[in-house]
Amino acid sequence: MNILVLGGGGREHAIGWALAKSPKCEKLYMAPGNGGTAGIAENVAGLNAEDGAAVLAFAQEKAIDLVVIGPEAPLVAGVADVLRAAGIAVFGPSASCARLEGSKSFSKEFMLANGLPTADYGVFDDESSALAYLDEHAAPIVVKADGLAAGKGVVVAATNEEARAAVKDAFGGAFGAAGARVVIEECLTGPECSLLAFVSNGKAFCMEPAQDHKRAYDGDLGPNTGGMGVYSPVPIVTDEEMAAMKDVMARAAAATVGEPFDMDYRGCLYGGFMLTPTGPKLLEFNARFGDPETQVVLPRLQSDLVDVMYAVAEGRPEDVELAWSDAWAVSVVLASQGYPKAYEKGKVITGIDAAEALDGVTVFHAGTKVADGAVLTSGGRVLNVTALGDSFAGARELAYQAAALIDFDGKQFRTDIGAKALRGRSAWE
Ligand code: AMP
Ligand code: GLY
């Protein structure tokens, strides 16, 4: 099969890497790809992944059998719809389905209508009614821009002043059109857990759980980022919580078919949960794989990802079978100095080969490019150093051993990925 993957981050490198392992993958294109995907696929630099007509023209020219859409922006822009209408198999939901991620108010409406556990909330289209709601609901409280805001649209406000400032920012245009509507919700507590599922024709096939570390610095301090490190499985989740989360994903998938939502979801549905004292509750849905969750989940997948994604894309859930390795996976993100704020690019990276020479280590590229034979930094999150091991502590140690072999000017990373979970659930109390 000829396969095209849209996107160019660590998530897409991991997806491409898993697809390329399949004997069914004949030719792999990545658009735009990155310095790492250049080694496993043909990078297509000039293709705008959010332009459905351009992607369709490329797919037709190259006789692509399956398009896999990595990031949310092309999904929300309806690229899957354009391709599907032309008869091309697509792993990635339609624009209508992608509202589960692209509109927080729609997502909450979907959760409420289907009895899926989530924080209590209100939706506001003007500043004064949002501020009036804050008069009635005390901090801590969470203020969210409705639309896509590159992970920056959520403020967990410790005080009423902070919440009011967040509301004013959103309506003042800080997130553009994404902030013209605001969701304000109850502040939940507990560890977070990401549970991703392949969803097709109303059926959910849950993957293994993962836990991301969203804050920039050790001890969960500093600004929110796209994710600084991750591990899978998640030992602090109880069997009861796991069953509850799987039930939520199954019910969500079932609700995508038939009235009133009628969404024909075909792709990955990401459930972002908080394990609260009263059970797991949804913080959000994403309409795509998580980044960096994918970089620890897919290395543990033993099934052929081409088979799985093609069956999902064609609406054949009866053909989806998932098998997982028992290995533990830990991934440490190496970022550019200053990330998630301003950072410099173009630093020479050394030591990737030495890191990958360690048994069990794979380095997924996120923000890199190759120029004149050298690998250079080209983004905020630069590399994801993933290690597989027989134990959580062993995988963690190996990931850090590999991360130490890699160097570039300004290398910034957390030294405590997985450390809290190793201490056990009581570390959250
Ligand atoms: P989201 O983009 O909705 O996942 O929010 C980003 C982050 O904000 C989450 O990963 C949580 O750490 C935090 N967050 C979101 N919603 C809530 C909530 N209702 N209570 C507490 N923390 C939240
Ligand atoms: N790691 C969080 C996300 O992909 O949204």
Short mmCIF file of C-alpha atoms and ligand atoms in Angstrom, two decimals:
data_model
loop_
_atom_site.label_atom_id
_atom_site.label_comp_id
_atom_site.label_asym_id
_atom_site.label_seq_id
_atom_site.Cartn_x
_atom_site.Cartn_y
_atom_site.Cartn_z
CA MET A 1 0.00 0.00 0.00
CA ASN A 2 1.01 3.60 -0.60
CA ILE A 3 0.45 5.63 2.55
CA LEU A 4 0.52 9.36 3.23
CA VAL A 5 0.85 10.68 6.80
CA LEU A 6 0.00 14.35 7.38
CA GLY A 7 1.98 16.15 10.09
CA GLY A 8 5.57 16.59 11.17
CA GLY A 9 5.91 16.13 14.93
CA GLY A 10 7.03 13.35 17.25
CA ARG A 11 3.56 11.82 17.06
CA GLU A 12 3.79 11.56 13.28
CA HIS A 13 7.31 10.11 13.43
CA ALA A 14 6.02 7.40 15.78
CA ILE A 15 3.00 6.70 13.56
CA GLY A 16 5.19 6.56 10.43
CA TRP A 17 7.73 4.33 12.22
CA ALA A 18 4.99 1.86 13.22
CA LEU A 19 3.42 1.89 9.73
CA ALA A 20 6.83 1.39 8.06
CA LYS A 21 7.37 -1.80 10.11
CA SER A 22 4.45 -3.43 8.29
CA PRO A 23 5.22 -5.56 5.24
CA LYS A 24 2.07 -4.05 3.72
CA CYS A 25 3.60 -0.56 3.64
CA GLU A 26 5.20 -0.21 0.22
CA LYS A 27 5.72 3.53 -0.11
CA LEU A 28 5.39 6.01 2.75
CA TYR A 29 5.08 9.77 2.33
CA MET A 30 5.08 12.26 5.20
CA ALA A 31 3.90 15.84 4.75
CA PRO A 32 5.80 17.77 5.89
CA GLY A 33 7.60 15.19 8.06
CA ASN A 34 10.83 16.10 9.88
CA GLY A 35 14.50 15.20 10.16
CA GLY A 36 13.65 11.79 11.62
CA THR A 37 10.93 10.81 9.17
CA ALA A 38 13.37 11.53 6.32
CA GLY A 39 15.00 8.21 7.26
CA ILE A 40 11.82 6.11 6.95
CA ALA A 41 9.72 7.93 4.37
CA GLU A 42 9.76 10.48 1.59
CA ASN A 43 9.15 13.89 3.12
CA VAL A 44 6.87 16.14 1.08
CA ALA A 45 7.81 19.67 2.06
CA GLY A 46 5.63 21.74 -0.25
CA LEU A 47 2.22 20.24 0.57
CA ASN A 48 -0.10 22.25 2.83
CA ALA A 49 -1.66 19.58 5.06
CA GLU A 50 -4.66 21.83 5.82
CA ASP A 51 -5.57 22.33 2.16
CA GLY A 52 -7.92 19.45 1.31
CA ALA A 53 -7.82 20.06 -2.45
CA ALA A 54 -4.02 20.06 -2.49
CA VAL A 55 -3.82 16.89 -0.37
CA LEU A 56 -6.37 15.19 -2.65
CA ALA A 57 -4.41 16.14 -5.78
CA PHE A 58 -1.21 14.73 -4.25
CA ALA A 59 -2.96 11.54 -3.11
CA GLN A 60 -4.39 10.97 -6.59
CA GLU A 61 -1.09 11.67 -8.32
CA LYS A 62 0.78 9.21 -6.09
CA ALA A 63 -1.99 6.56 -6.02
CA ILE A 64 -2.24 6.75 -2.24
CA ASP A 65 -4.32 3.95 -0.67
CA LEU A 66 -4.51 5.33 2.87
CA VAL A 67 -4.12 8.83 4.31
CA VAL A 68 -3.40 9.13 8.04
CA ILE A 69 -4.06 12.57 9.54
CA GLY A 70 -1.90 13.32 12.59
CA PRO A 71 -2.71 16.83 13.90
CA GLU A 72 -6.03 18.45 14.74
CA ALA A 73 -5.87 21.42 12.35
CA PRO A 74 -6.39 19.45 9.10
CA LEU A 75 -9.15 17.44 10.79
CA VAL A 76 -11.01 20.56 11.88
CA ALA A 77 -10.42 22.02 8.40
CA GLY A 78 -12.26 19.05 6.85
CA VAL A 79 -9.37 17.44 4.97
CA ALA A 80 -10.74 13.96 5.80
CA ASP A 81 -14.11 14.90 4.28
CA VAL A 82 -12.56 16.02 0.98
CA LEU A 83 -10.50 12.82 0.66
CA ARG A 84 -13.33 10.50 1.65
CA ALA A 85 -15.72 12.14 -0.80
CA ALA A 86 -13.20 11.24 -3.52
CA GLY A 87 -13.13 7.60 -2.39
CA ILE A 88 -9.76 7.62 -0.59
CA ALA A 89 -9.48 5.71 2.71
CA VAL A 90 -8.67 8.10 5.55
CA PHE A 91 -7.65 7.42 9.13
CA GLY A 92 -8.92 10.57 10.81
CA PRO A 93 -12.41 11.83 11.60
CA SER A 94 -14.55 14.24 9.58
CA ALA A 95 -14.79 17.92 10.45
CA SER A 96 -18.12 17.26 12.13
CA CYS A 97 -16.51 14.61 14.41
CA ALA A 98 -13.44 16.78 15.02
CA ARG A 99 -15.70 19.30 16.81
CA LEU A 100 -15.21 16.98 19.80
CA GLU A 101 -11.79 18.61 19.97
CA GLY A 102 -12.31 21.81 18.00
CA SER A 103 -15.19 23.12 20.11
CA LYS A 104 -15.08 22.61 23.85
CA SER A 105 -18.74 23.63 24.18
CA PHE A 106 -19.79 21.02 21.58
CA SER A 107 -17.65 18.44 23.34
CA LYS A 108 -19.31 19.20 26.69
CA GLU A 109 -22.76 19.05 25.06
CA PHE A 110 -21.87 15.61 23.64
CA MET A 111 -20.66 14.40 27.06
CA LEU A 112 -23.75 15.70 28.83
CA ALA A 113 -26.18 14.28 26.25
CA ASN A 114 -24.58 10.84 26.61
CA GLY A 115 -24.18 10.84 30.39
CA LEU A 116 -20.36 10.82 30.20
CA PRO A 117 -18.81 11.99 33.48
CA THR A 118 -17.21 15.45 33.29
CA ALA A 119 -16.88 18.69 35.28
CA ASP A 120 -19.95 20.92 35.72
CA TYR A 121 -19.76 23.91 33.41
CA GLY A 122 -21.27 26.94 31.77
CA VAL A 123 -20.88 28.29 28.21
CA PHE A 124 -20.66 32.04 27.52
CA ASP A 125 -20.67 34.19 24.40
CA ASP A 126 -20.10 37.51 26.15
CA GLU A 127 -17.84 38.81 28.87
CA SER A 128 -20.47 40.15 31.26
CA SER A 129 -22.40 36.89 31.59
CA ALA A 130 -19.12 34.98 32.07
CA LEU A 131 -18.09 37.41 34.82
CA ALA A 132 -21.53 37.11 36.43
CA TYR A 133 -21.06 33.29 36.53
CA LEU A 134 -17.73 33.81 38.31
CA ASP A 135 -19.55 35.89 40.95
CA GLU A 136 -21.66 32.80 41.69
CA HIS A 137 -18.90 30.16 41.44
CA ALA A 138 -15.80 30.49 43.59
CA ALA A 139 -12.21 29.74 42.57
CA PRO A 140 -10.42 27.44 41.99
CA ILE A 141 -12.16 27.32 38.65
CA VAL A 142 -11.14 26.60 35.05
CA VAL A 143 -11.57 28.99 32.12
CA LYS A 144 -11.26 27.58 28.59
CA ALA A 145 -11.35 29.21 25.17
CA ASP A 146 -13.89 27.25 23.11
CA GLY A 147 -11.80 26.74 19.97
CA LEU A 148 -8.33 25.44 19.12
CA ALA A 149 -5.67 27.48 20.90
CA ALA A 150 -2.59 25.29 20.58
CA GLY A 151 -2.88 24.11 24.18
CA LYS A 152 -2.76 27.68 25.52
CA GLY A 153 -6.49 28.30 25.87
CA VAL A 154 -6.94 26.73 29.33
CA VAL A 155 -6.40 28.61 32.60
CA VAL A 156 -6.71 26.73 35.87
CA ALA A 157 -7.41 29.78 38.04
CA ALA A 158 -6.49 29.57 41.71
CA THR A 159 -8.18 32.88 42.50
CA ASN A 160 -11.24 34.76 41.33
CA GLU A 161 -9.01 37.58 40.00
CA GLU A 162 -7.10 35.14 37.83
CA ALA A 163 -10.35 33.68 36.48
CA ARG A 164 -11.72 37.16 35.70
CA ALA A 165 -8.47 38.06 33.93
CA ALA A 166 -8.68 34.86 31.86
CA VAL A 167 -12.26 35.69 30.81
CA LYS A 168 -11.23 39.23 29.85
CA ASP A 169 -8.23 37.92 27.90
CA ALA A 170 -10.38 35.51 25.92
CA PHE A 171 -13.07 38.05 25.05
CA GLY A 172 -10.35 40.64 24.46
CA GLY A 173 -9.08 38.52 21.56
CA ALA A 174 -6.04 36.77 23.11
CA PHE A 175 -7.00 33.54 21.29
CA GLY A 176 -8.62 35.16 18.26
CA ALA A 177 -11.90 33.57 17.16
CA ALA A 178 -11.16 30.55 19.40
CA GLY A 179 -11.89 32.75 22.45
CA ALA A 180 -15.12 34.36 21.24
CA ARG A 181 -16.90 31.67 23.25
CA VAL A 182 -15.71 30.60 26.70
CA VAL A 183 -16.37 27.49 28.77
CA ILE A 184 -16.03 27.85 32.54
CA GLU A 185 -15.86 24.66 34.52
CA GLU A 186 -15.51 23.16 37.94
CA CYS A 187 -11.91 22.48 38.97
CA LEU A 188 -11.32 18.75 39.36
CA THR A 189 -8.47 17.11 41.27
CA GLY A 190 -6.48 13.91 40.90
CA PRO A 191 -3.92 12.31 38.59
CA GLU A 192 -4.48 12.63 34.85
CA CYS A 193 -4.61 9.69 32.48
CA SER A 194 -4.84 9.60 28.69
CA LEU A 195 -6.78 6.74 27.14
CA LEU A 196 -6.71 6.60 23.35
CA ALA A 197 -9.05 4.42 21.32
CA PHE A 198 -9.37 3.39 17.71
CA VAL A 199 -12.96 4.25 16.82
CA SER A 200 -14.81 2.98 13.78
CA ASN A 201 -18.49 2.49 13.05
CA GLY A 202 -19.52 3.08 16.67
CA LYS A 203 -16.99 0.70 18.24
CA ALA A 204 -14.04 1.69 20.45
CA PHE A 205 -10.82 -0.33 20.74
CA CYS A 206 -8.93 1.14 23.65
CA MET A 207 -5.17 1.31 23.54
CA GLU A 208 -2.98 1.11 26.62
CA PRO A 209 -3.20 4.05 29.06
CA ALA A 210 -0.49 6.69 29.23
CA GLN A 211 0.33 9.62 31.50
CA ASP A 212 1.67 12.86 30.10
CA HIS A 213 3.59 15.56 32.03
CA LYS A 214 2.20 18.87 30.77
CA ARG A 215 4.14 21.40 32.85
CA ALA A 216 7.51 22.62 31.61
CA TYR A 217 9.61 22.04 34.74
CA ASP A 218 10.34 19.37 37.35
CA GLY A 219 7.79 19.00 40.13
CA ASP A 220 4.94 19.94 37.75
CA LEU A 221 5.96 23.58 37.90
CA GLY A 222 6.06 26.23 35.19
CA PRO A 223 3.84 26.87 32.19
CA ASN A 224 1.74 24.25 30.40
CA THR A 225 3.38 22.72 27.33
CA GLY A 226 2.35 20.26 24.65
CA GLY A 227 3.82 17.57 26.92
CA MET A 228 7.36 17.07 28.32
CA GLY A 229 7.39 13.32 28.86
CA VAL A 230 5.13 10.34 29.16
CA TYR A 231 4.96 6.71 30.18
CA SER A 232 2.79 3.65 29.58
CA PRO A 233 1.22 1.63 31.17
CA VAL A 234 0.05 3.71 34.14
CA PRO A 235 0.49 1.73 37.36
CA ILE A 236 -1.41 4.18 39.56
CA VAL A 237 -4.70 3.49 37.75
CA THR A 238 -6.86 0.91 39.53
CA ASP A 239 -8.64 -1.88 37.63
CA GLU A 240 -11.93 -0.24 38.55
CA GLU A 241 -10.83 3.12 37.10
CA MET A 242 -9.55 1.43 33.96
CA ALA A 243 -12.89 -0.31 33.47
CA ALA A 244 -14.76 2.97 34.02
CA MET A 245 -12.61 4.79 31.45
CA LYS A 246 -13.06 2.00 28.89
CA ASP A 247 -16.80 2.16 29.46
CA VAL A 248 -16.76 5.93 28.82
CA MET A 249 -14.84 5.41 25.56
CA ALA A 250 -17.22 2.64 24.44
CA ARG A 251 -20.26 4.78 25.18
CA ALA A 252 -18.70 7.78 23.42
CA ALA A 253 -17.98 5.66 20.33
CA ALA A 254 -21.50 4.22 20.34
CA ALA A 255 -22.96 7.73 20.53
CA THR A 256 -21.18 8.79 17.34
CA VAL A 257 -23.46 6.62 15.19
CA GLY A 258 -27.17 7.26 14.70
CA GLU A 259 -29.24 10.17 15.91
CA PRO A 260 -28.79 12.78 17.18
CA PHE A 261 -25.02 13.07 16.54
CA ASP A 262 -24.64 10.84 13.45
CA MET A 263 -20.89 11.42 13.12
CA ASP A 264 -19.36 8.26 11.51
CA TYR A 265 -16.13 8.64 13.47
CA ARG A 266 -13.13 6.88 11.89
CA GLY A 267 -9.85 7.54 13.62
CA CYS A 268 -8.32 7.88 17.07
CA LEU A 269 -10.44 9.31 19.87
CA TYR A 270 -8.34 10.58 22.76
CA GLY A 271 -9.99 10.65 26.18
CA GLY A 272 -8.21 13.00 28.58
CA PHE A 273 -9.31 11.88 32.07
CA MET A 274 -8.80 13.08 35.61
CA LEU A 275 -8.98 10.31 38.22
CA THR A 276 -11.08 12.18 40.78
CA PRO A 277 -12.09 10.88 44.21
CA THR A 278 -15.53 10.14 42.70
CA GLY A 279 -14.16 8.28 39.67
CA PRO A 280 -12.61 9.14 36.30
CA LYS A 281 -14.00 12.25 34.63
CA LEU A 282 -13.35 13.58 31.14
CA LEU A 283 -11.32 16.78 30.91
CA GLU A 284 -11.45 16.74 27.15
CA PHE A 285 -11.67 14.74 23.97
CA ASN A 286 -9.11 15.06 21.21
CA ALA A 287 -9.90 13.82 17.71
CA ARG A 288 -6.38 12.50 17.13
CA PHE A 289 -3.49 10.64 18.74
CA GLY A 290 -1.79 12.35 21.68
CA ASP A 291 1.65 13.87 21.40
CA PRO A 292 3.79 12.55 23.17
CA GLU A 293 1.42 9.69 24.24
CA THR A 294 1.77 8.04 20.81
CA GLN A 295 5.52 7.77 21.34
CA VAL A 296 5.00 5.30 24.22
CA VAL A 297 1.77 3.63 23.13
CA LEU A 298 2.62 2.59 19.55
CA PRO A 299 6.02 1.06 20.45
CA ARG A 300 4.03 -1.33 22.67
CA LEU A 301 1.56 -2.28 19.91
CA GLN A 302 2.25 -5.75 18.52
CA SER A 303 -0.47 -5.73 15.87
CA ASP A 304 0.15 -4.50 12.34
CA LEU A 305 -0.74 -0.78 12.41
CA VAL A 306 -1.46 -0.72 8.66
CA ASP A 307 -4.12 -3.42 9.11
CA VAL A 308 -5.63 -1.62 12.09
CA MET A 309 -5.71 1.84 10.51
CA TYR A 310 -7.01 0.56 7.17
CA ALA A 311 -9.84 -1.34 8.88
CA VAL A 312 -10.74 1.75 10.94
CA ALA A 313 -10.62 3.95 7.83
CA GLU A 314 -12.87 1.59 5.87
CA GLY A 315 -15.40 1.26 8.69
CA ARG A 316 -14.63 -2.43 9.38
CA PRO A 317 -14.37 -2.62 13.20
CA GLU A 318 -14.85 -6.41 13.02
CA ASP A 319 -11.34 -6.58 11.54
CA VAL A 320 -9.61 -4.57 14.28
CA GLU A 321 -7.49 -6.69 16.62
CA LEU A 322 -5.05 -5.23 19.10
CA ALA A 323 -2.23 -7.04 20.91
CA TRP A 324 0.12 -5.29 23.34
CA SER A 325 3.55 -6.04 24.69
CA ASP A 326 4.01 -6.18 28.47
CA ALA A 327 7.02 -3.88 28.22
CA TRP A 328 7.11 -0.58 30.06
CA ALA A 329 7.70 2.49 27.92
CA VAL A 330 9.03 5.85 29.09
CA SER A 331 9.66 8.82 26.81
CA VAL A 332 11.55 11.97 27.74
CA VAL A 333 11.09 15.11 25.63
CA LEU A 334 14.23 17.09 24.84
CA ALA A 335 13.16 20.68 24.18
CA SER A 336 14.79 23.92 23.08
CA GLN A 337 15.87 26.39 25.75
CA GLY A 338 12.93 28.71 26.48
CA TYR A 339 10.14 26.37 25.27
CA PRO A 340 7.10 26.83 25.54
CA LYS A 341 7.96 30.52 25.14
CA ALA A 342 10.42 31.90 22.56
CA TYR A 343 13.36 29.69 21.62
CA GLU A 344 16.16 29.59 19.05
CA LYS A 345 16.39 27.09 16.21
CA GLY A 346 19.18 25.70 14.07
CA LYS A 347 21.33 24.12 16.83
CA VAL A 348 23.37 21.08 15.80
CA ILE A 349 22.22 17.85 17.49
CA THR A 350 24.74 15.11 18.29
CA GLY A 351 24.50 11.67 19.86
CA ILE A 352 21.23 10.37 18.39
CA ASP A 353 22.94 7.30 16.91
CA ALA A 354 24.70 6.53 20.19
CA ALA A 355 21.37 6.79 22.04
CA GLU A 356 19.64 4.49 19.55
CA ALA A 357 22.49 1.98 19.81
CA LEU A 358 21.24 1.19 23.32
CA ASP A 359 18.99 -1.86 23.27
CA GLY A 360 15.34 -0.80 23.65
CA VAL A 361 15.82 2.87 22.73
CA THR A 362 14.11 4.69 19.86
CA VAL A 363 14.52 8.41 19.30
CA PHE A 364 11.45 9.99 17.68
CA HIS A 365 12.09 13.37 16.12
CA ALA A 366 9.67 16.23 16.80
CA GLY A 367 11.26 19.55 15.80
CA THR A 368 14.28 18.64 13.69
CA LYS A 369 15.48 19.02 10.13
CA VAL A 370 18.42 17.69 8.19
CA ALA A 371 20.71 20.21 6.48
CA ASP A 372 24.10 19.46 4.90
CA GLY A 373 24.18 16.07 6.57
CA ALA A 374 23.65 17.47 10.08
CA VAL A 375 20.51 17.16 12.22
CA LEU A 376 19.42 20.60 13.45
CA THR A 377 16.78 21.75 15.93
CA SER A 378 13.77 23.34 14.24
CA GLY A 379 11.06 23.43 16.93
CA GLY A 380 10.26 23.78 20.63
CA ARG A 381 9.95 20.07 21.33
CA VAL A 382 12.98 18.62 19.53
CA LEU A 383 13.25 14.89 20.30
CA ASN A 384 11.34 12.19 22.17
CA VAL A 385 13.70 9.64 23.67
CA THR A 386 11.64 6.48 24.17
CA ALA A 387 12.92 3.44 26.07
CA LEU A 388 11.27 0.06 26.52
CA GLY A 389 12.14 -2.08 29.53
CA ASP A 390 10.98 -5.00 31.66
CA SER A 391 10.22 -2.72 34.58
CA PHE A 392 9.04 0.86 35.00
CA ALA A 393 12.23 1.84 36.86
CA GLY A 394 14.39 0.10 34.25
CA ALA A 395 12.67 1.80 31.30
CA ARG A 396 12.98 5.15 33.05
CA GLU A 397 16.66 4.69 33.75
CA LEU A 398 17.32 3.65 30.15
CA ALA A 399 15.44 6.65 28.74
CA TYR A 400 17.55 9.03 30.86
CA GLN A 401 20.76 7.17 30.01
CA ALA A 402 19.93 7.64 26.31
CA ALA A 403 18.87 11.27 26.78
CA ALA A 404 22.25 12.01 28.37
CA LEU A 405 24.05 10.84 25.21
CA ILE A 406 22.25 13.44 23.08
CA ASP A 407 23.39 17.03 23.05
CA PHE A 408 22.49 20.36 21.51
CA ASP A 409 22.93 23.94 22.64
CA GLY A 410 20.12 24.78 25.10
CA LYS A 411 18.86 21.20 25.62
CA GLN A 412 16.04 21.46 28.18
CA PHE A 413 14.22 18.50 29.72
CA ARG A 414 12.48 17.31 32.85
CA THR A 415 14.42 14.95 35.07
CA ASP A 416 11.34 13.57 36.83
CA ILE A 417 9.27 11.89 34.11
CA GLY A 418 7.48 8.99 35.82
CA ALA A 419 9.05 9.75 39.21
CA LYS A 420 5.77 10.64 40.92
CA ALA A 421 4.03 7.50 39.66
CA LEU A 422 6.93 5.37 40.91
CA ARG A 423 6.16 6.68 44.39
CA GLY A 424 2.58 5.40 44.03
CA ARG A 425 -0.91 6.88 44.15
CA SER A 426 -0.31 8.49 47.53
CA ALA A 427 2.04 10.96 45.80
CA TRP A 428 -1.12 12.73 44.52
CA GLU A 429 -2.72 13.03 47.96
P1 AMP B 1 -7.40 20.55 28.28
O1 AMP B 1 -6.78 21.21 27.08
O2 AMP B 1 -8.87 20.75 28.39
O3 AMP B 1 -6.96 19.12 28.47
O4 AMP B 1 -6.73 21.26 29.53
C1 AMP B 1 -5.33 21.35 29.69
C2 AMP B 1 -4.96 20.98 31.10
O5 AMP B 1 -5.65 21.83 32.02
C3 AMP B 1 -5.37 19.58 31.49
O6 AMP B 1 -4.43 18.62 31.10
C4 AMP B 1 -5.47 19.71 32.99
O7 AMP B 1 -4.19 19.63 33.58
C5 AMP B 1 -6.02 21.10 33.18
N1 AMP B 1 -7.49 21.08 33.30
C6 AMP B 1 -8.40 21.15 32.30
N2 AMP B 1 -9.65 21.08 32.78
C7 AMP B 1 -9.56 20.98 34.11
C8 AMP B 1 -10.52 20.87 35.19
N3 AMP B 1 -11.83 20.90 34.97
N4 AMP B 1 -10.02 20.78 36.44
C9 AMP B 1 -8.70 20.78 36.68
N5 AMP B 1 -7.76 20.88 35.74
C10 AMP B 1 -8.17 20.98 34.46
N1 GLY B 2 -0.32 15.30 25.16
C1 GLY B 2 -1.51 16.05 25.08
C2 GLY B 2 -2.14 16.10 23.77
O1 GLY B 2 -1.74 15.47 22.82
O2 GLY B 2 -3.15 16.80 23.65
#
